Amino acid sequence: MDAVAPAHSLPTPVVRIEGLAFGYPGDRSQNIVLQDLDLEVRHGEFIALVGQSGAGKSTLLRVIAGLVPAIRGHVQVEPLQEQDSRQVGFVFQDSRLLPWRKVLGNVEYGLEGLVKSRQERHRRALAALELVGLTDYATRWPHQLSGGQRQRVGLARALAVRPSLLLMDEPFGALDPATRHGLQDQLLAIWQETGTSIIFVTHDIEEATYLADRVIVLGGTPAHILRELKVDAPRPRSRSDLADDTTASSLRRELYETFFVGGSA
Amino acid sequence: MAAQTPSVPSHRALTILGLVLFLGGWEIAARTGLLPAVLIPPPSSIVSAFRREAGSGMWLTFVLSSLRHYSVGVLIGSTLGIALGVASALWPLLEASQEGVARLLRPIPPIAWIPFAIIWFGVTESAAAFIIAIGVFWLNYFAANTAVKGVDKGLIELAYAFGQGSLVKRLLKVVLPGAAPGIFSGLRAGLGMGWIAVLAAELFGITGIGQRMMEASGMLATDIVLLYMFTIALLYAVFDGAVVWIADRSLRWTQ
């Protein structure tokens, strides 16, 4: 299945963020929310972005996606050497499927204007649905799906545009633990097959250490990178092993401390 | 043992039953003298009134005449109302600049516009259509405006996230489908408002159902008034039924 070609392992980063700052216009001066952000993501890397609620993780994701303009610095996302792809695919926490389109129509949404042939859009959407295991649901309406299924459709929609970078904003946060664990594994399988770089926002440290190559902790006012930690545990990882694994545990301890010691690094 | 659901008559059956009981009860009350005919004639008098009005071809004339300015008024009022309602919801600048004017004009009932209608259009069909259009316009304007504003902002962000953020793409793929239920509601309400305005529109001498009703009123020919009340109800049901049919097909996803 030629759903998405695997990424090349190039030495240059696929995402480079330098000196990024973001703020809202305030009464007198701007309210700086994010400051001095430097980040590099390599091809095929899985990054978890953690931090307390309101720390600015979702905002950072939106600045990277270009949904919101930075006030300083820049974001560079290298497009895949692929025809008809978008730089970024976004997965929201609340799936955000268009209720007036069936599942397949929703997955095709990002391809419109990108891929000229309707048959090709169809084909790519079906391939993306196959990646998330929902081919049989192509003709269902969104309201007929469970929460977990809707999230998977949202993921398929993002994958269909063959992005260099997948941005995921707490995509499994609203789901029950069993569904969440299932989707995490499914995401890892898809990630390994497609080789897309991923920035995954979560406030769940267990989830971060289970999924990511690198965990980046965001915090402070204004928000900046407090800590960056590599997760060395070899893949495939098991949750129980991670619970016991001393490196993973000390990692989690570090992260917890960073969280609870407070906003200033 | 499986629970037994008591068999409930269908929605449609109950609707028809209710109507039959209403008309039947009314007829019986009139026949038995419980309800004096001088207060209100029985429903059966509508039939004889119809025979008299239709025989001379008058009924059809009045119906066609009213339908003429009703249709034009509803068409213009709905189209402009929806277009401006959507536009002002999308462009805060536009909305802000005409908000004061809208607040001023909106509460003025169609009937109050009669003098201007006559001055601008003369005692013509256009004047009647104008008065009807005014009533229909405001209803559609606010319904469309509210409907567009009510579209999930998250879906707008979604549009930008997937390269569908241009005005046309947003409008056609997200805003209008999302606002459709509210816009159809406004459309249907406008259909009813149109008939209310027909009476006002025909007050100053335009031929039609409203004018005939006022005439019959003056003669205390209550059976004729009843006949045309029912006629309006029937015509409204036809138009409304058509809109509901279209709405149901466009809004399959809400079911």
Coordinates of C-alpha atoms in Angstrom, one line a residue:
Chain A
M1 CA 0.0 0.0 0.0
D2 CA 1.5 3.2 -1.1
A3 CA -0.4 5.4 1.4
V4 CA 2.5 7.6 2.4
A5 CA 6.1 7.2 1.5
P6 CA 8.5 6.9 4.4
A7 CA 10.5 10.0 5.3
H8 CA 14.2 10.2 4.3
S9 CA 16.5 10.3 7.2
L10 CA 18.2 13.6 6.3
P11 CA 20.6 15.3 8.6
T12 CA 18.8 18.7 8.2
P13 CA 15.9 19.2 10.5
V14 CA 12.4 19.1 9.1
V15 CA 11.3 21.8 11.5
R16 CA 13.4 24.7 12.7
I17 CA 12.0 27.3 15.1
E18 CA 14.2 30.2 16.0
G19 CA 13.6 32.9 18.5
L20 CA 9.9 32.5 18.4
A21 CA 7.7 34.8 20.4
F22 CA 4.0 35.2 20.5
G23 CA 1.7 37.6 22.4
Y24 CA -1.7 39.3 22.5
P25 CA -2.1 43.1 22.2
G26 CA -2.6 44.3 25.7
D27 CA -3.5 47.6 27.3
R28 CA -0.1 49.2 27.3
S29 CA 2.3 46.7 25.9
Q30 CA 1.8 43.3 24.4
N31 CA 1.0 40.4 26.6
I32 CA 3.9 38.1 25.7
V33 CA 2.7 34.5 26.0
L34 CA 5.7 32.6 24.4
Q35 CA 9.2 33.8 24.3
D36 CA 12.7 32.8 23.0
L37 CA 11.6 29.5 21.6
D38 CA 14.3 27.6 19.7
L39 CA 13.5 24.1 18.6
E40 CA 14.6 21.7 16.0
V41 CA 12.8 18.6 15.0
R42 CA 14.5 15.9 12.9
H43 CA 12.9 13.9 10.2
G44 CA 10.8 11.1 11.6
E45 CA 11.2 12.3 15.2
F46 CA 8.4 12.0 17.7
I47 CA 8.4 15.0 20.1
A48 CA 6.1 15.3 23.1
L49 CA 5.3 18.8 24.3
V50 CA 4.3 18.8 27.9
G51 CA 3.4 21.5 30.4
Q52 CA 0.7 22.5 32.7
S53 CA -2.7 23.6 31.4
G54 CA -2.5 27.1 30.0
A55 CA 1.3 26.9 29.7
G56 CA 1.1 27.8 26.0
K57 CA 1.5 24.4 24.4
S58 CA -1.6 24.7 22.3
T59 CA -0.7 28.2 21.3
L60 CA 2.8 27.1 20.3
L61 CA 1.3 24.5 18.1
R62 CA -1.0 27.0 16.4
V63 CA 1.9 29.3 15.8
I64 CA 3.9 26.5 14.2
A65 CA 0.8 25.7 12.0
G66 CA 0.6 29.3 10.9
L67 CA -2.9 29.6 12.4
V68 CA -1.7 32.5 14.5
P69 CA 1.2 34.9 13.6
A70 CA 4.3 35.1 15.7
I71 CA 5.5 38.5 16.8
R72 CA 9.2 37.6 16.6
G73 CA 11.3 34.8 15.2
H74 CA 10.3 32.4 12.6
V75 CA 9.2 28.8 11.9
Q76 CA 10.6 26.8 9.1
V77 CA 8.9 23.6 8.0
E78 CA 10.5 21.7 5.2
P79 CA 7.9 20.2 2.8
L80 CA 8.3 16.6 2.0
Q81 CA 9.8 16.0 -1.4
E82 CA 6.4 14.9 -2.4
Q83 CA 3.8 16.0 -4.9
D84 CA 0.6 17.5 -3.6
S85 CA 1.3 17.6 0.1
R86 CA 0.9 20.2 2.8
Q87 CA 3.6 21.1 5.2
V88 CA 1.5 20.6 8.3
G89 CA -1.4 18.3 9.3
F90 CA -3.3 19.3 12.4
V91 CA -5.2 17.0 14.7
F92 CA -7.5 18.7 17.2
Q93 CA -8.6 17.5 20.7
D94 CA -12.2 17.7 19.7
S95 CA -11.9 15.9 16.4
R96 CA -13.8 18.7 14.5
L97 CA -15.4 16.7 11.8
L98 CA -17.8 18.5 9.5
P99 CA -21.2 17.2 10.5
W100 CA -22.6 17.6 7.0
R101 CA -20.1 15.4 5.4
K102 CA -19.7 11.7 5.7
V103 CA -16.5 10.2 7.0
L104 CA -14.8 10.0 3.5
G105 CA -15.8 13.5 2.7
N106 CA -14.2 14.6 5.9
V107 CA -11.0 12.9 5.2
E108 CA -10.9 14.4 1.7
Y109 CA -11.4 17.9 3.1
G110 CA -7.7 18.8 3.3
L111 CA -7.0 17.4 -0.2
E112 CA -9.4 19.8 -1.9
G113 CA -7.5 22.5 -3.8
L114 CA -4.4 20.4 -3.3
V115 CA -5.1 17.3 -5.5
K116 CA -6.9 18.1 -8.7
S117 CA -8.3 14.8 -9.6
R118 CA -11.3 13.7 -7.7
Q119 CA -10.4 10.1 -8.1
E120 CA -7.0 10.7 -6.7
R121 CA -8.5 12.5 -3.7
H122 CA -10.8 9.6 -3.2
R123 CA -8.0 7.1 -3.4
R124 CA -5.8 9.0 -0.9
A125 CA -8.6 9.5 1.5
L126 CA -9.4 5.8 1.4
A127 CA -5.8 4.9 1.9
A128 CA -5.6 7.2 5.0
L129 CA -8.8 5.6 6.4
E130 CA -7.1 2.3 5.9
L131 CA -4.1 3.5 7.9
V132 CA -6.4 4.2 10.9
G133 CA -8.4 1.0 10.3
L134 CA -11.7 2.7 9.4
T135 CA -12.2 1.8 5.8
D136 CA -15.6 0.3 6.5
Y137 CA -16.8 3.5 8.0
A138 CA -16.3 5.7 4.9
T139 CA -20.0 6.2 4.3
R140 CA -21.0 6.8 7.9
W141 CA -22.0 10.2 9.3
P142 CA -19.8 11.6 12.1
H143 CA -22.5 11.5 14.6
Q144 CA -22.7 7.8 14.2
L145 CA -19.1 7.3 15.4
S146 CA -17.7 7.0 18.9
G147 CA -15.3 9.5 20.3
G148 CA -12.3 7.3 19.6
Q149 CA -13.5 6.7 16.0
R150 CA -13.9 10.4 15.4
Q151 CA -10.4 11.1 16.6
R152 CA -9.1 8.4 14.2
V153 CA -11.0 10.1 11.3
G154 CA -9.4 13.4 12.3
L155 CA -6.0 11.7 12.2
A156 CA -6.8 10.2 8.8
R157 CA -7.7 13.6 7.5
A158 CA -4.3 15.0 8.7
L159 CA -2.4 12.1 7.2
A160 CA -4.2 12.3 3.9
V161 CA -2.4 15.6 3.1
R162 CA 1.0 13.8 3.5
P163 CA 2.4 16.4 5.9
S164 CA 6.1 16.7 6.8
L165 CA 4.9 17.5 10.3
L166 CA 1.9 16.2 12.2
L167 CA 0.7 18.5 14.9
M168 CA -1.5 16.9 17.5
D169 CA -3.1 18.9 20.3
E170 CA -4.0 16.6 23.2
P171 CA -5.8 14.3 20.7
F172 CA -6.6 11.6 23.1
G173 CA -7.3 13.8 26.1
A174 CA -11.1 13.4 26.0
L175 CA -11.1 9.7 25.7
D176 CA -11.3 6.9 28.3
P177 CA -8.0 5.2 29.3
A178 CA -8.6 2.0 27.3
T179 CA -9.4 3.8 24.1
R180 CA -6.6 6.1 24.7
H181 CA -4.0 3.3 25.1
G182 CA -5.4 1.6 21.9
L183 CA -5.1 4.8 19.9
Q184 CA -1.6 5.5 21.2
D185 CA -0.4 2.1 19.9
Q186 CA -2.2 2.7 16.6
L187 CA -0.5 6.1 16.3
L188 CA 2.9 4.6 17.0
A189 CA 2.3 1.9 14.3
I190 CA 1.2 4.6 11.8
W191 CA 4.2 6.8 12.7
Q192 CA 6.6 3.9 12.1
E193 CA 5.0 3.1 8.8
T194 CA 4.8 6.7 7.5
G195 CA 7.9 8.2 9.2
T196 CA 6.1 11.6 9.6
S197 CA 7.6 13.9 12.2
I198 CA 5.2 14.5 15.0
I199 CA 4.8 17.2 17.7
F200 CA 2.4 15.8 20.2
V201 CA 1.0 18.0 23.0
T202 CA -0.2 16.4 26.2
H203 CA -0.3 17.1 29.9
D204 CA 0.0 13.3 30.6
I205 CA 3.6 12.5 31.4
E206 CA 3.0 8.7 31.1
E207 CA 1.7 9.3 27.6
A208 CA 4.7 11.5 26.7
T209 CA 7.3 9.0 27.9
Y210 CA 5.5 6.1 26.2
L211 CA 5.2 7.8 22.8
A212 CA 8.1 10.2 22.3
D213 CA 11.7 10.2 21.3
R214 CA 12.1 13.6 23.1
V215 CA 10.1 15.3 25.7
I216 CA 10.0 19.1 25.8
V217 CA 8.7 20.8 28.9
L218 CA 7.1 24.2 28.4
G219 CA 6.4 26.5 31.2
G220 CA 6.9 29.8 33.0
T221 CA 5.5 33.2 32.3
P222 CA 6.1 34.0 29.5
A223 CA 6.3 30.4 28.5
H224 CA 9.6 29.1 27.3
I225 CA 11.4 25.7 27.1
L226 CA 12.1 24.6 30.7
R227 CA 13.6 21.3 29.9
E228 CA 14.4 18.9 27.1
L229 CA 14.8 15.2 27.8
K230 CA 15.6 12.3 25.6
V231 CA 13.6 9.1 26.1
D232 CA 16.1 6.4 25.5
A233 CA 13.9 3.4 26.1
P234 CA 14.1 1.1 23.0
R235 CA 11.0 0.4 20.9
P236 CA 8.6 -1.3 21.0
R237 CA 7.9 0.0 24.5
S238 CA 5.6 -1.6 27.0
R239 CA 3.7 0.5 29.6
S240 CA 4.5 -2.0 32.4
D241 CA 8.2 -2.0 31.5
L242 CA 8.2 1.8 31.4
A243 CA 6.7 1.8 34.8
D244 CA 9.5 -0.3 36.1
D245 CA 12.3 1.0 33.9
T246 CA 14.7 3.1 36.0
T247 CA 15.7 5.5 33.3
A248 CA 12.0 6.1 32.4
S249 CA 11.1 6.5 36.0
S250 CA 13.9 9.0 36.7
L251 CA 12.8 10.8 33.6
R252 CA 9.2 11.0 34.9
R253 CA 10.5 12.1 38.3
E254 CA 12.5 14.9 36.6
L255 CA 9.4 15.9 34.6
Y256 CA 7.1 15.8 37.7
E257 CA 9.6 17.9 39.6
T258 CA 9.8 20.4 36.8
F259 CA 6.1 20.6 36.8
F260 CA 5.5 21.0 40.5
V261 CA 8.6 23.0 41.4
G262 CA 6.8 25.7 39.4
G263 CA 6.9 28.0 36.5
S264 CA 10.4 29.4 36.8
A265 CA 13.3 27.2 35.5
Chain B
M1 CA -39.6 -11.4 29.4
A2 CA -39.3 -8.7 26.9
A3 CA -41.0 -5.4 27.9
Q4 CA -44.1 -4.6 25.9
T5 CA -44.2 -1.1 24.5
P6 CA -47.9 0.0 24.4
S7 CA -48.8 0.7 20.8
V8 CA -49.0 4.5 20.4
P9 CA -50.8 5.9 17.4
S10 CA -48.4 7.5 14.9
H11 CA -47.7 11.2 15.0
R12 CA -49.6 11.8 11.7
A13 CA -52.6 9.9 12.9
L14 CA -52.8 12.0 16.0
T15 CA -52.5 15.2 14.0
I16 CA -55.4 14.2 11.8
L17 CA -57.4 13.1 14.8
G18 CA -56.9 16.4 16.5
L19 CA -58.0 18.2 13.4
V20 CA -61.1 16.1 13.0
L21 CA -62.1 16.5 16.6
F22 CA -61.6 20.3 16.3
L23 CA -63.7 20.7 13.2
G24 CA -66.2 18.1 14.2
G25 CA -66.7 19.6 17.7
W26 CA -67.0 23.1 16.2
E27 CA -69.6 21.9 13.6
I28 CA -71.6 20.0 16.3
A29 CA -71.5 23.0 18.7
A30 CA -72.9 25.2 15.9
R31 CA -75.6 22.8 14.8
T32 CA -76.9 22.2 18.3
G33 CA -77.1 25.9 18.9
L34 CA -74.4 25.8 21.6
L35 CA -72.4 28.1 19.4
P36 CA -74.7 30.7 17.9
A37 CA -74.1 31.2 14.2
V38 CA -74.0 35.0 14.7
L39 CA -70.8 34.6 16.7
I40 CA -69.1 32.3 14.3
P41 CA -70.5 30.2 11.5
P42 CA -69.8 26.4 11.4
P43 CA -67.0 25.0 9.2
S44 CA -69.6 23.7 6.8
S45 CA -70.5 27.2 5.9
I46 CA -67.0 27.5 4.3
V47 CA -68.1 25.0 1.7
S48 CA -71.2 27.0 0.7
A49 CA -69.2 30.3 0.8
F50 CA -66.6 28.7 -1.5
R51 CA -69.2 27.6 -4.0
R52 CA -70.5 31.2 -4.2
E53 CA -67.1 32.8 -4.5
A54 CA -65.6 30.2 -6.9
G55 CA -68.7 30.1 -9.1
S56 CA -68.2 33.7 -10.1
G57 CA -64.5 33.1 -10.6
M58 CA -63.8 35.6 -7.8
W59 CA -62.0 33.2 -5.5
L60 CA -59.4 32.3 -8.1
T61 CA -58.9 35.9 -9.1
F62 CA -58.2 36.9 -5.5
V63 CA -56.0 33.9 -4.9
L64 CA -53.9 34.5 -8.0
S65 CA -53.6 38.2 -7.3
S66 CA -52.4 37.7 -3.8
L67 CA -50.0 35.0 -4.9
R68 CA -48.5 37.4 -7.3
H69 CA -47.3 40.0 -4.8
Y70 CA -46.8 37.4 -2.1
S71 CA -44.4 35.4 -4.2
V72 CA -42.5 38.4 -5.4
G73 CA -42.3 39.9 -1.9
V74 CA -41.2 36.7 -0.3
L75 CA -38.6 36.0 -2.9
I76 CA -37.0 39.5 -2.7
G77 CA -37.3 39.8 1.1
S78 CA -35.8 36.3 1.7
T79 CA -33.0 36.7 -0.8
L80 CA -31.9 40.1 0.4
G81 CA -32.5 39.2 4.1
I82 CA -30.3 36.1 3.8
A83 CA -27.6 37.8 1.7
L84 CA -27.3 40.8 4.0
G85 CA -27.7 38.7 7.2
V86 CA -24.8 36.5 6.1
A87 CA -22.7 39.3 5.0
S88 CA -23.1 41.4 8.2
A89 CA -22.2 38.3 10.2
L90 CA -19.0 37.8 8.2
W91 CA -17.8 41.4 8.2
P92 CA -17.9 43.0 11.6
L93 CA -17.3 46.4 9.9
L94 CA -20.3 46.1 7.8
E95 CA -22.5 45.0 10.7
A96 CA -21.3 47.7 13.0
S97 CA -21.9 50.4 10.5
Q98 CA -25.5 49.4 9.8
E99 CA -26.4 48.2 13.2
G100 CA -27.9 51.5 14.3
V101 CA -30.0 51.8 11.1
A102 CA -31.2 48.2 11.5
R103 CA -32.3 48.8 15.1
L104 CA -34.2 51.8 13.9
L105 CA -35.9 50.2 11.0
R106 CA -36.6 46.7 12.2
P107 CA -39.4 47.3 14.7
I108 CA -41.5 49.3 12.2
P109 CA -44.3 47.0 11.1
P110 CA -45.0 46.5 7.3
I111 CA -48.3 48.4 7.7
A112 CA -46.5 51.6 8.6
W113 CA -44.7 51.5 5.3
I114 CA -48.0 51.9 3.3
P115 CA -47.8 55.7 2.7
F116 CA -44.2 55.4 1.3
A117 CA -45.1 52.3 -0.7
I118 CA -47.8 54.3 -2.4
I119 CA -45.7 57.4 -2.9
W120 CA -42.8 55.4 -4.4
F121 CA -44.7 52.8 -6.4
G122 CA -48.2 54.0 -6.7
V123 CA -51.2 51.8 -6.0
T124 CA -49.6 48.9 -7.8
E125 CA -48.6 45.3 -7.3
S126 CA -45.0 46.5 -6.7
A127 CA -46.2 48.5 -3.7
A128 CA -47.8 45.5 -2.3
A129 CA -44.8 43.3 -3.0
F130 CA -42.6 46.0 -1.3
I131 CA -44.6 45.9 1.9
I132 CA -44.5 42.1 2.0
A133 CA -40.8 42.1 1.3
I134 CA -40.1 44.4 4.3
G135 CA -41.6 42.0 6.8
V136 CA -40.0 39.0 5.2
F137 CA -36.6 40.8 5.0
W138 CA -36.1 41.5 8.7
L139 CA -37.0 37.9 9.7
N140 CA -34.6 36.4 7.3
Y141 CA -31.9 38.9 8.1
F142 CA -31.7 38.2 11.8
A143 CA -32.2 34.5 11.4
A144 CA -29.3 34.3 8.9
N145 CA -27.1 36.6 10.9
T146 CA -27.6 34.5 14.1
A147 CA -27.1 31.3 12.2
V148 CA -23.8 32.4 10.7
K149 CA -22.6 33.7 14.0
G150 CA -23.5 30.4 15.6
V151 CA -21.3 28.3 13.4
D152 CA -18.7 26.5 15.5
K153 CA -15.6 28.7 15.5
G154 CA -13.5 25.5 15.8
L155 CA -14.6 24.6 12.4
I156 CA -13.5 27.9 11.0
E157 CA -10.0 27.3 12.6
L158 CA -10.1 23.8 11.0
A159 CA -10.7 25.5 7.6
Y160 CA -7.6 27.6 8.0
A161 CA -5.6 24.6 9.2
F162 CA -6.3 22.6 6.0
G163 CA -5.9 25.3 3.4
Q164 CA -9.6 26.0 3.1
G165 CA -9.5 29.4 4.7
S166 CA -10.2 31.6 1.7
L167 CA -13.5 33.4 1.9
V168 CA -15.2 31.4 -0.8
K169 CA -14.0 28.1 0.5
R170 CA -15.0 28.9 4.1
L171 CA -18.4 30.2 3.0
L172 CA -19.3 27.2 0.7
K173 CA -17.8 24.4 2.8
V174 CA -18.2 25.5 6.4
V175 CA -20.3 28.7 7.0
L176 CA -23.3 28.1 4.8
P177 CA -23.7 24.4 5.6
G178 CA -23.3 25.2 9.3
A179 CA -25.8 28.0 9.1
A180 CA -28.3 26.2 6.9
P181 CA -30.6 24.9 9.6
G182 CA -31.0 28.4 11.0
I183 CA -31.4 30.0 7.6
F184 CA -34.2 27.5 6.7
S185 CA -35.9 28.3 10.0
G186 CA -35.9 32.0 9.0
L187 CA -37.1 31.2 5.6
R188 CA -40.1 29.3 7.0
A189 CA -40.9 32.0 9.5
G190 CA -40.7 34.5 6.6
L191 CA -43.3 32.6 4.7
G192 CA -45.8 33.0 7.5
M193 CA -44.9 36.7 8.0
G194 CA -45.5 37.2 4.3
W195 CA -49.2 36.3 4.7
I196 CA -49.6 38.7 7.6
A197 CA -48.2 41.4 5.5
V198 CA -50.5 40.5 2.6
L199 CA -53.4 42.0 4.5
A200 CA -51.6 45.2 5.1
A201 CA -50.4 45.3 1.6
E202 CA -53.9 45.1 0.1
L203 CA -55.4 47.6 2.5
F204 CA -55.1 50.5 0.2
G205 CA -56.8 49.0 -2.8
I206 CA -54.8 46.2 -4.2
T207 CA -56.9 43.2 -5.3
G208 CA -56.5 40.0 -3.4
I209 CA -57.5 37.8 -0.5
G210 CA -56.8 40.4 2.1
Q211 CA -58.9 43.1 0.4
R212 CA -61.8 40.7 0.0
M213 CA -61.6 39.7 3.6
M214 CA -61.8 43.4 4.7
E215 CA -64.7 43.9 2.4
A216 CA -66.5 40.8 3.8
S217 CA -65.7 42.0 7.3
G218 CA -67.4 45.2 6.6
M219 CA -70.5 43.3 5.6
L220 CA -70.2 41.0 8.5
A221 CA -70.1 38.1 6.1
T222 CA -68.2 36.0 8.5
D223 CA -68.5 32.8 6.4
I224 CA -66.6 34.5 3.6
V225 CA -63.9 35.7 6.1
L226 CA -63.6 32.1 7.3
L227 CA -63.3 30.8 3.8
Y228 CA -60.3 33.1 3.1
M229 CA -58.7 32.3 6.4
F230 CA -58.7 28.7 5.4
T231 CA -57.5 29.6 1.9
I232 CA -54.5 31.4 3.4
A233 CA -53.8 28.5 5.6
L234 CA -53.9 26.1 2.7
L235 CA -51.6 28.3 0.5
Y236 CA -49.2 28.7 3.4
A237 CA -49.1 24.9 3.9
V238 CA -48.2 24.4 0.3
F239 CA -45.3 26.9 0.3
D240 CA -44.1 25.7 3.7
G241 CA -44.3 22.1 2.6
A242 CA -42.1 22.9 -0.4
V243 CA -39.5 24.6 1.8
V244 CA -39.6 21.7 4.3
W245 CA -39.1 19.2 1.5
I246 CA -36.0 21.1 0.3
A247 CA -34.7 21.6 3.8
D248 CA -35.1 17.9 4.6
R249 CA -33.1 16.9 1.6
S250 CA -30.3 19.5 2.3
L251 CA -30.2 18.8 6.0
R252 CA -30.0 15.0 5.9
W253 CA -27.0 15.2 8.2
T254 CA -29.1 16.6 11.1
Q255 CA -31.2 13.5 11.2

